[in-house]
XYZ file of C-alpha atoms in Angstrom:
558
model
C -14.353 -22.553 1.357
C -11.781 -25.058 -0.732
C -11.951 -26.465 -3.969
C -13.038 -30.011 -3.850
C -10.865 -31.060 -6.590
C -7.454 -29.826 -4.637
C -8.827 -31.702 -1.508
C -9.296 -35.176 -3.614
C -5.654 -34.257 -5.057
C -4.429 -34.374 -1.777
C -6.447 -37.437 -0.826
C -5.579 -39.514 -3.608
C -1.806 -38.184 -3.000
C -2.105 -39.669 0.563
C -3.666 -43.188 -0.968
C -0.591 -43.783 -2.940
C 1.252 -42.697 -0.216
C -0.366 -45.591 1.574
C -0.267 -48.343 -0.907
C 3.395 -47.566 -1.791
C 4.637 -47.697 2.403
C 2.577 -50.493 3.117
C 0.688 -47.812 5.781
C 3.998 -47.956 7.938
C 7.292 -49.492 8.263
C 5.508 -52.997 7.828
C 6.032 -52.882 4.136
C 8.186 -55.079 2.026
C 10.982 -52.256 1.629
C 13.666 -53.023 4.805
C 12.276 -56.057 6.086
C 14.661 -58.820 7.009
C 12.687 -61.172 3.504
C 14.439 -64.394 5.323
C 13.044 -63.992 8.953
C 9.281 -62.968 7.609
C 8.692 -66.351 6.263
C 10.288 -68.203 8.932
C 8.153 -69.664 11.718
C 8.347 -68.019 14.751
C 8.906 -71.362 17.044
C 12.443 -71.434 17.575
C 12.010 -75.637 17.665
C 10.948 -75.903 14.629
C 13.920 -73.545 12.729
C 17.315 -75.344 11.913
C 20.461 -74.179 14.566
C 22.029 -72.038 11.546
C 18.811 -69.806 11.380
C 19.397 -68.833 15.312
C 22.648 -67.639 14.538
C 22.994 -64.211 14.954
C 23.858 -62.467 11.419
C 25.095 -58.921 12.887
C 25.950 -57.241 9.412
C 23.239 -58.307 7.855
C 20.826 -56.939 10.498
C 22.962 -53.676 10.641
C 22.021 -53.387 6.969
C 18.342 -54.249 7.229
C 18.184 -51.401 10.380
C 19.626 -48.881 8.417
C 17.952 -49.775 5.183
C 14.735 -49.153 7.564
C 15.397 -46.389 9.508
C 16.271 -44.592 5.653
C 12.876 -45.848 4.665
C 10.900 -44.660 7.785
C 12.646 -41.338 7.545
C 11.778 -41.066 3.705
C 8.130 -42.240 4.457
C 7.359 -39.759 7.377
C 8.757 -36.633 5.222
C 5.915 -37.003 2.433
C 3.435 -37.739 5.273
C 4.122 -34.717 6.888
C 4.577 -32.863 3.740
C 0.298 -34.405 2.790
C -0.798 -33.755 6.041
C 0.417 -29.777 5.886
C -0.904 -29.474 2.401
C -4.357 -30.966 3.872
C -4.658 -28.427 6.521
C -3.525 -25.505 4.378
C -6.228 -26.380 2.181
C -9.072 -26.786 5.138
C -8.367 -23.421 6.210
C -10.068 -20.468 4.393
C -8.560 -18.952 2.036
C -7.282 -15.387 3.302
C -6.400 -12.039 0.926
C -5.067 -8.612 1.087
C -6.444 -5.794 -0.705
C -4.658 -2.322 -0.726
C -5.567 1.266 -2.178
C -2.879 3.694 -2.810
C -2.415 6.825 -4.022
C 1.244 6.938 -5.323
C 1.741 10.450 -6.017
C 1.950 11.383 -9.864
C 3.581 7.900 -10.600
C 5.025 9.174 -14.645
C 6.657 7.195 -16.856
C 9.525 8.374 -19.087
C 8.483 10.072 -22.447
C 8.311 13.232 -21.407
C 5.061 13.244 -22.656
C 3.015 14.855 -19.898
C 0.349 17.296 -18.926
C 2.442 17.988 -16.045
C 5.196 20.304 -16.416
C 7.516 18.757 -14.399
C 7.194 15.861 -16.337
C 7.823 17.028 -19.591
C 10.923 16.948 -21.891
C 13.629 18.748 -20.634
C 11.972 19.514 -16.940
C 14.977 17.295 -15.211
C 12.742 14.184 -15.139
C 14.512 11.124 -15.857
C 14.533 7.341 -16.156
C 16.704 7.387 -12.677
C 14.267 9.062 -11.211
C 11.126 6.414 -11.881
C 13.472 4.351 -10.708
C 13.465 5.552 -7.345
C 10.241 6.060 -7.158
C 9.267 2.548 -8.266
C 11.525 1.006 -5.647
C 10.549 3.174 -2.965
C 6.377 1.972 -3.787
C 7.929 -1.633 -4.393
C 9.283 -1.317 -0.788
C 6.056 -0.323 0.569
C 4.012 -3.191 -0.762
C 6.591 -5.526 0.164
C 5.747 -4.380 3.921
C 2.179 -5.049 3.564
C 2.410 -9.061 4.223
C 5.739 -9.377 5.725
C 7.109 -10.122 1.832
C 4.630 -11.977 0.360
C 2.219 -10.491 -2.761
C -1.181 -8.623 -1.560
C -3.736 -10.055 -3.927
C -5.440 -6.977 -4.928
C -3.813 -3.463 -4.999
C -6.319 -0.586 -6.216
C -4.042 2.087 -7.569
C -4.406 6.285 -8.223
C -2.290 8.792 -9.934
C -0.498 6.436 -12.282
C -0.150 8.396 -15.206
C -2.647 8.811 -18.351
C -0.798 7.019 -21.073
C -0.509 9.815 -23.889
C 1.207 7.757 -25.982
C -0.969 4.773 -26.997
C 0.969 3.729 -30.297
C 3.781 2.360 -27.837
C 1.744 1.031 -25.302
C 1.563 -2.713 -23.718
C -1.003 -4.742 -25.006
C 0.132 -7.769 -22.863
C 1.757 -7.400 -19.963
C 2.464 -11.329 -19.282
C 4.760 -10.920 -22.967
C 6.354 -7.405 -21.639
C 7.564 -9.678 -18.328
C 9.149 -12.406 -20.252
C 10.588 -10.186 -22.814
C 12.741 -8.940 -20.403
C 13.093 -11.597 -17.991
C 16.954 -11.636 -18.298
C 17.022 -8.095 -17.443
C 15.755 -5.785 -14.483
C 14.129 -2.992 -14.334
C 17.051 -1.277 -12.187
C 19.090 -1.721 -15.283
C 16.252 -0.488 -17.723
C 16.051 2.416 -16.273
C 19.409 3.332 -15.703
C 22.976 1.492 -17.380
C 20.969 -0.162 -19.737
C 18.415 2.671 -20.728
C 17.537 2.751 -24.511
C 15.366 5.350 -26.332
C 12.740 2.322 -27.380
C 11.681 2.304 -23.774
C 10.516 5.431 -23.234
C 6.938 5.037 -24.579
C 6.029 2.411 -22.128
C 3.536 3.292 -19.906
C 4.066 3.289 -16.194
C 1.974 0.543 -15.451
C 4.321 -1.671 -17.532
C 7.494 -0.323 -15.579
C 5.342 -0.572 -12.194
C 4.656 -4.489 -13.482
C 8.317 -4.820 -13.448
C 9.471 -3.508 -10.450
C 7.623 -5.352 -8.393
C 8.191 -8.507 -10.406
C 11.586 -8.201 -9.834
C 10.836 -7.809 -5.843
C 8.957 -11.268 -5.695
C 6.061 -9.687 -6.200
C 4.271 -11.698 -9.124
C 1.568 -12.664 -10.583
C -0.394 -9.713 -11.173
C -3.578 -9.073 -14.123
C -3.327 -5.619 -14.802
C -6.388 -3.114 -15.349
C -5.947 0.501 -16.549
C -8.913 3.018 -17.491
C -8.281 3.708 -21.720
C -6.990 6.662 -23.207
C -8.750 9.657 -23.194
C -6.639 12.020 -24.855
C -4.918 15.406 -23.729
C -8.255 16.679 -24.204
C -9.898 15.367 -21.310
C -7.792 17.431 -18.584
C -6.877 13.961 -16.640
C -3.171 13.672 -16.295
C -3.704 10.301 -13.943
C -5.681 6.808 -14.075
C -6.344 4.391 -11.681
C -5.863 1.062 -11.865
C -6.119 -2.675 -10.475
C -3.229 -4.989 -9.965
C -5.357 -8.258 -9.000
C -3.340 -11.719 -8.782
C -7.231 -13.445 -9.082
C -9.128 -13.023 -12.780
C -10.625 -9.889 -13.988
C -13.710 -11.204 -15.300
C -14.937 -8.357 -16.436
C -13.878 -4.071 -16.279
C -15.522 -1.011 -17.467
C -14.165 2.928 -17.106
C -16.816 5.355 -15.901
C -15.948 9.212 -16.827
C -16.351 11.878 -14.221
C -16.729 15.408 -14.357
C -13.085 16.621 -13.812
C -11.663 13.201 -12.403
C -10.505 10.336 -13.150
C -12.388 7.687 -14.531
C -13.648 4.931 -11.982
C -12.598 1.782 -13.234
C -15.699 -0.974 -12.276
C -14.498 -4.929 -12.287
C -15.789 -7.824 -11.155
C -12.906 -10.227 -9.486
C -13.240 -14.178 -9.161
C -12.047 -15.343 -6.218
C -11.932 -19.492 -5.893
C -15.270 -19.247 -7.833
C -16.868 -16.407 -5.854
C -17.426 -12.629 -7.685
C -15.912 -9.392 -5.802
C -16.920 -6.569 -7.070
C -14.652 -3.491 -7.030
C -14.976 0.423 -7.630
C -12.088 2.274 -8.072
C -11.882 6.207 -7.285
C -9.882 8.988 -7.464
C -12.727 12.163 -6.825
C -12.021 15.857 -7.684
C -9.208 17.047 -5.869
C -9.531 20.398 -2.758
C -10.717 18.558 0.189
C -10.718 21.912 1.623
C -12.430 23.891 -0.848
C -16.213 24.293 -0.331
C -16.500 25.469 -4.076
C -14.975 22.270 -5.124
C -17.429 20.381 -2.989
C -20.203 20.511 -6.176
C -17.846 18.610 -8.178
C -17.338 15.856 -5.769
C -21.159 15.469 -5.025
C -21.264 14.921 -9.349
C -18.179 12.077 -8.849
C -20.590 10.888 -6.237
C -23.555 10.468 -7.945
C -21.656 8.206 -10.714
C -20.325 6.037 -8.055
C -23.489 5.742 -6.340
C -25.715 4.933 -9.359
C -23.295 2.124 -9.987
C -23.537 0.738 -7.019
C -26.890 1.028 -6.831
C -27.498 -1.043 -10.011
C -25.188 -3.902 -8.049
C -27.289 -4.158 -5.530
C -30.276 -4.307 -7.098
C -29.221 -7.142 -9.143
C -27.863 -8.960 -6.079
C -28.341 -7.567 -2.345
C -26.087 -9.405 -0.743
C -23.342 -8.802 -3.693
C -19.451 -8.663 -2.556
C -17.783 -5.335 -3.175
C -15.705 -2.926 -2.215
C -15.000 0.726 -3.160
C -12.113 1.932 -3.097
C -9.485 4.972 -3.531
C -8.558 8.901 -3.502
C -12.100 10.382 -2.947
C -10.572 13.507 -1.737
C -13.243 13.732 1.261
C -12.959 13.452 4.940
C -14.723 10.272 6.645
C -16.491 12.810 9.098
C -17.009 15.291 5.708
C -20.660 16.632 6.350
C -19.344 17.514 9.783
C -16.070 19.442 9.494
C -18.302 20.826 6.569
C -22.173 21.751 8.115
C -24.797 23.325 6.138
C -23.394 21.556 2.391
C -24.049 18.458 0.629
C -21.215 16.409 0.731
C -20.860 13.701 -2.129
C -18.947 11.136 0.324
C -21.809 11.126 3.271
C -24.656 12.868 1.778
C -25.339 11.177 -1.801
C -22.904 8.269 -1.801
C -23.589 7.332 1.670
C -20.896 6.319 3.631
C -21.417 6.120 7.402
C -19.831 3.986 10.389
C -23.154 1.960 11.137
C -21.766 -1.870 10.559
C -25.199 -3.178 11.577
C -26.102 -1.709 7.610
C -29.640 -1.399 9.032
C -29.765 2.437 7.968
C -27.619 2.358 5.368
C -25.659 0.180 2.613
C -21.991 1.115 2.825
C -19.878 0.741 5.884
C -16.260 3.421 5.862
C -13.466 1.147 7.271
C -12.316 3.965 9.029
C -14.573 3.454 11.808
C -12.555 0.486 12.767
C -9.733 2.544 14.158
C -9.671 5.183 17.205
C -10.782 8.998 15.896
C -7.466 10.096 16.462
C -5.657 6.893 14.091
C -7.486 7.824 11.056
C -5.248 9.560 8.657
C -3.772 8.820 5.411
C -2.325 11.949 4.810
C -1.532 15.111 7.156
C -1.915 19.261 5.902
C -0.823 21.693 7.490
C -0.222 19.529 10.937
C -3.638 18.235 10.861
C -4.720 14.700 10.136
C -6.867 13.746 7.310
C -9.087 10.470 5.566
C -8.833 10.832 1.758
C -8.415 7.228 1.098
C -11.392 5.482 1.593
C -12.226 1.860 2.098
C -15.867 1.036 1.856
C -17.942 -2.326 1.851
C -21.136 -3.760 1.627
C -23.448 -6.091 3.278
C -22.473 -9.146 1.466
C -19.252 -9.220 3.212
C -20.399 -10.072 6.729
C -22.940 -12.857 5.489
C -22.039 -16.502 5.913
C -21.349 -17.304 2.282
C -18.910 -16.041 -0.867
C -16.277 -13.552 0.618
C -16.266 -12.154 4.078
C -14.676 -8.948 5.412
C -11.763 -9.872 8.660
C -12.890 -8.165 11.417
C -10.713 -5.891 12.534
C -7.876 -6.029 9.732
C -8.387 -2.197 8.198
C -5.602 -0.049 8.958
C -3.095 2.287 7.137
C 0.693 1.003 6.658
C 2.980 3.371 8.579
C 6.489 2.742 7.603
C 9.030 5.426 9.377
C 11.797 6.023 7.554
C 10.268 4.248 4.249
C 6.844 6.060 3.897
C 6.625 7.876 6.675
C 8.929 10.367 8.944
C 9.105 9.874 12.595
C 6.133 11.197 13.922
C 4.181 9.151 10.697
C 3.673 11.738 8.348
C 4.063 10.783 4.769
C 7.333 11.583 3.236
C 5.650 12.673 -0.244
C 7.787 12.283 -3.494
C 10.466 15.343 -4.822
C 12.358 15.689 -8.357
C 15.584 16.649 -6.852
C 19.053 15.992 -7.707
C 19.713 12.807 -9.809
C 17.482 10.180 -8.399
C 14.718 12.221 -6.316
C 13.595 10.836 -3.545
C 10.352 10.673 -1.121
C 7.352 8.541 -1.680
C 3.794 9.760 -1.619
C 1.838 12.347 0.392
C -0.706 9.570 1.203
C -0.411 6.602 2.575
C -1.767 3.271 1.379
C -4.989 2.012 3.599
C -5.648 -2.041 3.375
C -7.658 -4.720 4.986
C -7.914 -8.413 4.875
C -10.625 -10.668 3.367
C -11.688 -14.695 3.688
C -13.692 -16.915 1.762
C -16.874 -18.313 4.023
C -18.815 -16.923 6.968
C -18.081 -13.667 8.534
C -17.023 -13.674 12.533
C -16.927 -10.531 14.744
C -14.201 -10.386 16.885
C -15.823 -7.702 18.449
C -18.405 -5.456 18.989
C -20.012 -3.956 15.855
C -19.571 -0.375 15.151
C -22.198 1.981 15.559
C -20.467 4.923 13.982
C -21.242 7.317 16.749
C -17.396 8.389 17.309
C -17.419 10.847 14.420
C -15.092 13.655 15.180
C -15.948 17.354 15.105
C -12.363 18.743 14.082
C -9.305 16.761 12.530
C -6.976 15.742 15.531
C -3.062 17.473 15.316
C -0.118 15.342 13.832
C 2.720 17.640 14.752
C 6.609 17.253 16.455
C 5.182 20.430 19.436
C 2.497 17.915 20.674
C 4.211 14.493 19.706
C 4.730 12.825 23.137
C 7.009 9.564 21.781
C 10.637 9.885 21.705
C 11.829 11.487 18.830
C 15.935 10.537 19.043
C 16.655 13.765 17.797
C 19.896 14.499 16.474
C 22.209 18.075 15.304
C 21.674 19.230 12.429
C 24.310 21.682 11.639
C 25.946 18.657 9.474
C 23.534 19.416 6.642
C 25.682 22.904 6.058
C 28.257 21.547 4.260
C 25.823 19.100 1.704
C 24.520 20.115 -1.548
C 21.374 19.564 -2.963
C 22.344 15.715 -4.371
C 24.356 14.962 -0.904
C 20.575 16.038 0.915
C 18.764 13.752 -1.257
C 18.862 10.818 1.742
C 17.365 13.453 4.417
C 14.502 14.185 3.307
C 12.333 13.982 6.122
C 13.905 13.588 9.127
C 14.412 16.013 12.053
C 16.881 17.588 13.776
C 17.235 19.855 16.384
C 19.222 23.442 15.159
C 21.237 26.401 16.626
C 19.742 29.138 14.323
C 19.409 32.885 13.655
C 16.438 33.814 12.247
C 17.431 36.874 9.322
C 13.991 37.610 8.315
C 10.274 36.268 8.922
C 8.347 37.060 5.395
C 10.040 35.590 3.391
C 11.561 32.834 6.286
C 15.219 32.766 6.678
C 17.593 31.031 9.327
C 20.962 30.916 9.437
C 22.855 27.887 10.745
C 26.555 28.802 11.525
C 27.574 30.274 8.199
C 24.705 28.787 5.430
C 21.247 30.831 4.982
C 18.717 28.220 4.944
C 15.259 29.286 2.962
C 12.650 28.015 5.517
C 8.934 27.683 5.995
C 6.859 26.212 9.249
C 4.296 23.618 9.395
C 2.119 26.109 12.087
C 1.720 29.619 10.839
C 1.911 30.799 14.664
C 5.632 30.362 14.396
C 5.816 33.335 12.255
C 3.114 35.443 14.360
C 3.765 37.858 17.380
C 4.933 35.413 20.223
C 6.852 32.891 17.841
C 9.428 33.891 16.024
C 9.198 37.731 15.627
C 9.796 37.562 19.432
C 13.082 36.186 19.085
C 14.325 38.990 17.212
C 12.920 41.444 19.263
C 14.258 39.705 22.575
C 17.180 37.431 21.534
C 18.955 38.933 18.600
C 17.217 35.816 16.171
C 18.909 33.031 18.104
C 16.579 30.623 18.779
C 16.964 26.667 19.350
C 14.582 24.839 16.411
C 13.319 21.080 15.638
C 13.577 21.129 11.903
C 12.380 18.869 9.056
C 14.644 18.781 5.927
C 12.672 18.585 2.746
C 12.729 20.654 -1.257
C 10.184 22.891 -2.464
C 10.125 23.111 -6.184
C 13.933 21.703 -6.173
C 15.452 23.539 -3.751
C 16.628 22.782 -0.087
C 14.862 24.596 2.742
C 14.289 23.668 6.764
C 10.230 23.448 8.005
C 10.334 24.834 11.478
C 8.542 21.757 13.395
C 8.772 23.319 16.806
C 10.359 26.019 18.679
C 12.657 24.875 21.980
C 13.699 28.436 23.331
C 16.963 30.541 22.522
C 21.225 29.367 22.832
């Protein structure tokens, strides 16, 4: 759908256009004035007039050819703006869970946030410009419309808060936020909250344009050190927080979009995926969500919305969790059944292959706690339409992820920290007008029974591993860069419980990402067999800020 008024802009553009050319190179500009008002009988025009005039006609050809050429430019220019505007407008919306995203008062519920705890202005800056750099990848460069944020932090201290966020940008224009938060640090910016310095950073990346949404302050009281919020380059019409029993607040808003109302619900559920007796709480954060959308849909059936965020639930929940009520399948209702003939909410993830749905991996198993979820209304043939096909999750190695795709989550250590998020972002693409399948509806039949394995032992691309033994002679700050990646080790292991290896003369404190490689037939055996030496693919990585090697797969002894 377009805007009639920008298409009559564009006509009325091309009218002038006309009227000022003369519709072509027929036009009073570079015509030869003399030989267009003489007959064209050469009888009847005097000898002189037949003589050739060769630098006058040189002139009146280039005076032309200038003329054509600055003529066809705009044309071109009018005809590109015409079918820009006759295609449908096309949007991006993103959910991500940034990973205890704190600004820099030391004010926090969090320990290692507080005053004192080695938290530090350098170190939001990293962690903004490592998020910046992720939602920079998400259309080649250019802004996503709507990003749907969790874990920014609870602003605890309101009396320094932004108000206006448009004023905050131009009040420091001249500046950046690389130099805020570093050479040009001063003590009056600490009490800004982080969606302020998240503003920045990515205003300073190109990435502009943003409203900005944040659930109000609650207090220390209410046990939520996070809040979600919306980063929407269309108007916020209208929001409204929703408190939860031990989460965050949803934050409800109605978007317009070239005259036509999304509605969005943003989540971030009671956290334990894996804990049944956690499950109770969920099925409350449910209930909320569900009676809200509910109320939508009553008022209008066919209404545009999306939910969004951190539920902190499987996709397939009510099946790697039988006999319980589940709050994501069994009271709010999401299934894989795009028909919506059974039900009312439709899980993106059923538009990717069982085994490529993941947004986060524990314990070398793959898992779906950021959700995507949409109604009806966006597969009719009016207001906004879903893009078939467009869900996925943004896999960045090297940026987000490690080699194999498993999030590089954020750590405190040394002077700038390092690491992203444990979860990566999930988005899909929207259109104003009529919906079109590009292929076959899903059914949501291919729910999986189990959560597939994301793991280096049964990763069968190329992994370009490297030695390792360089890392010896680092410290912790000299580390910082390889966090993450994997290398292949010459080690002897000292002791199982608690894990230590040895690499030529440094005792590395070590852990596994499969507890079989500390059982009877891992590495106990190489001890018993080898004298410890065994041949190791190892992740680098900090646990509570110190260094230590995860044992990613065992190769044999050296």
């Amino acid at each position: 759908m377009v805007t009639l008024v920008k298409v009559f802009a564009v006509l009325a553009s091309f009218i002038v256009w006309s009227l000022l050319t003369g519709c072509g190179v027929d036009s009073d500009v570079g015509v030869d004035q003399k030989s267009a008002s003489t007959p064209e009988d050469p009888e009847q025009m005097p000898a002189s007039a037949l003589e050739p005039e060769p630098e006058r006609k040189v002139a009146t050809a280039a005076v032309s050819e200038v003329s054509l050429a600055q003529s066809v430019v705009p044309l071109a220019e009018l005809v590109e703006d015409v079918v820009d505007l006759l295609e449908p407008l096309t949007f991006t919306v993103v959910t991500y869970n940034v990973e205890n995203l704190f600004d820099a008062d030391g004010v926090a519920m969090f320990d290692d946030y507080k005053v004192d705890s080695g938290y530090t202005p350098r170190k939001l800056l990293t962690k903004l410009q490592a998020i910046t750099n992720v939602l920079k990848s998400v259309d080649d460069g250019d802004t996503p419309e709507l990003v749907l944020f969790q874990e920014l932090e609870a602003d605890f201290t309101p009396e320094s808060t932004v108000e206006d966020y448009d004023a905050f940008l131009e009040m420091y224009s001249d500046t950046t936020v690389a130099n805020m938060l570093d050479a040009e640090w001063l003590d009056a910016y600490a009490g800004y909250p982080v969606s302020a310095w998240l503003l920045k950073a990515l205003a300073d990346e190109g990435l502009t344009g943003y409203h900005v949404v944040t659930a109000e302050y609650r207090g220390t009281g209410s046990g939520s050190a996070h809040t979600n919020a919306i980063f929407s380059t269309f108007p916020i019409i209208s929001h409204q927080a929703h408190p939860l029993v031990l989460a965050r607040d949803i934050i409800e808003a109605e978007i317009e979009v070239e005259g036509q109302s999304l509605f969005v619900y943003v989540n971030h559920w009671k956290s334990g995926a894996s804990n049944r007796n956690l499950e109770p709480i969920r099925v409350e954060n449910a209930k909320v969500l569900r009676s809200l959308i509910d109320a939508r849909l009553k008022a209008d059936p066919q209404a545009d919305i999306i939910i969004a965020g951190d539920l902190n639930s499987h996709y397939n929940h009510s099946v790697l969790f039988p006999n319980m009520v589940t709050g994501v399948n069994d009271i709010l209702g999401s299934t894989g059944r795009e028909s919506f003939n059974e039900a009312d909410l439709y899980n993106l993830w059923f538009e990717l292959a069982p085994e490529a749905r993941y947004s986060e991996v524990w314990r070398g198993r793959i898992g779906t706690l950021m959700h995507m979820l949409i109604t009806q209304g966006l597969y009719d043939d009016s207001g906004i339409s879903y893009i078939d096909g467009s869900f996925n999750k943004l896999v960045i190695p090297g940026i987000n992820t490690d080699t194999i795709g498993r999030p590089i989550r954020w750590h405190s250590t040394g002077e700038t920290g390092g690491g992203v998020s444990d979860h990566l972002p999930v988005y899909a693409r929207f259109s104003l007008g009529a919906f079109e399948a590009t292929s076959a509806l899903s059914k949501g039949e291919d729910v999986s029974a189990h959560s597939f394995p994301l793991n280096v032992a049964q990763y069968n691309g190329d992994l370009n591993l490297t030695d390792g033994s360089f890392l010896n002679s680092l410290n912790d700050a000299e580390l910082i860069p390889y966090v993450g990646q994997l290398y292949t080790v010459d080690a002897i292991v000292e002791s199982i419980r608690p894990l230590r290896l040895k690499v030529d003369r440094r005792t590395w404190p070590a852990y596994y990402s499969d507890p079989s490689y500390i059982e009877e037939g891992g590495l106990p055996l190489y001890i018993k067999k080898h004298r410890g030496q065994v041949r190791l693919v190892v992740q680098f990585n900090f646990y509570r800020g110190k260094s230590q090697l995860i044992v990613e797969d065992i190769l044999g002894t050296w």
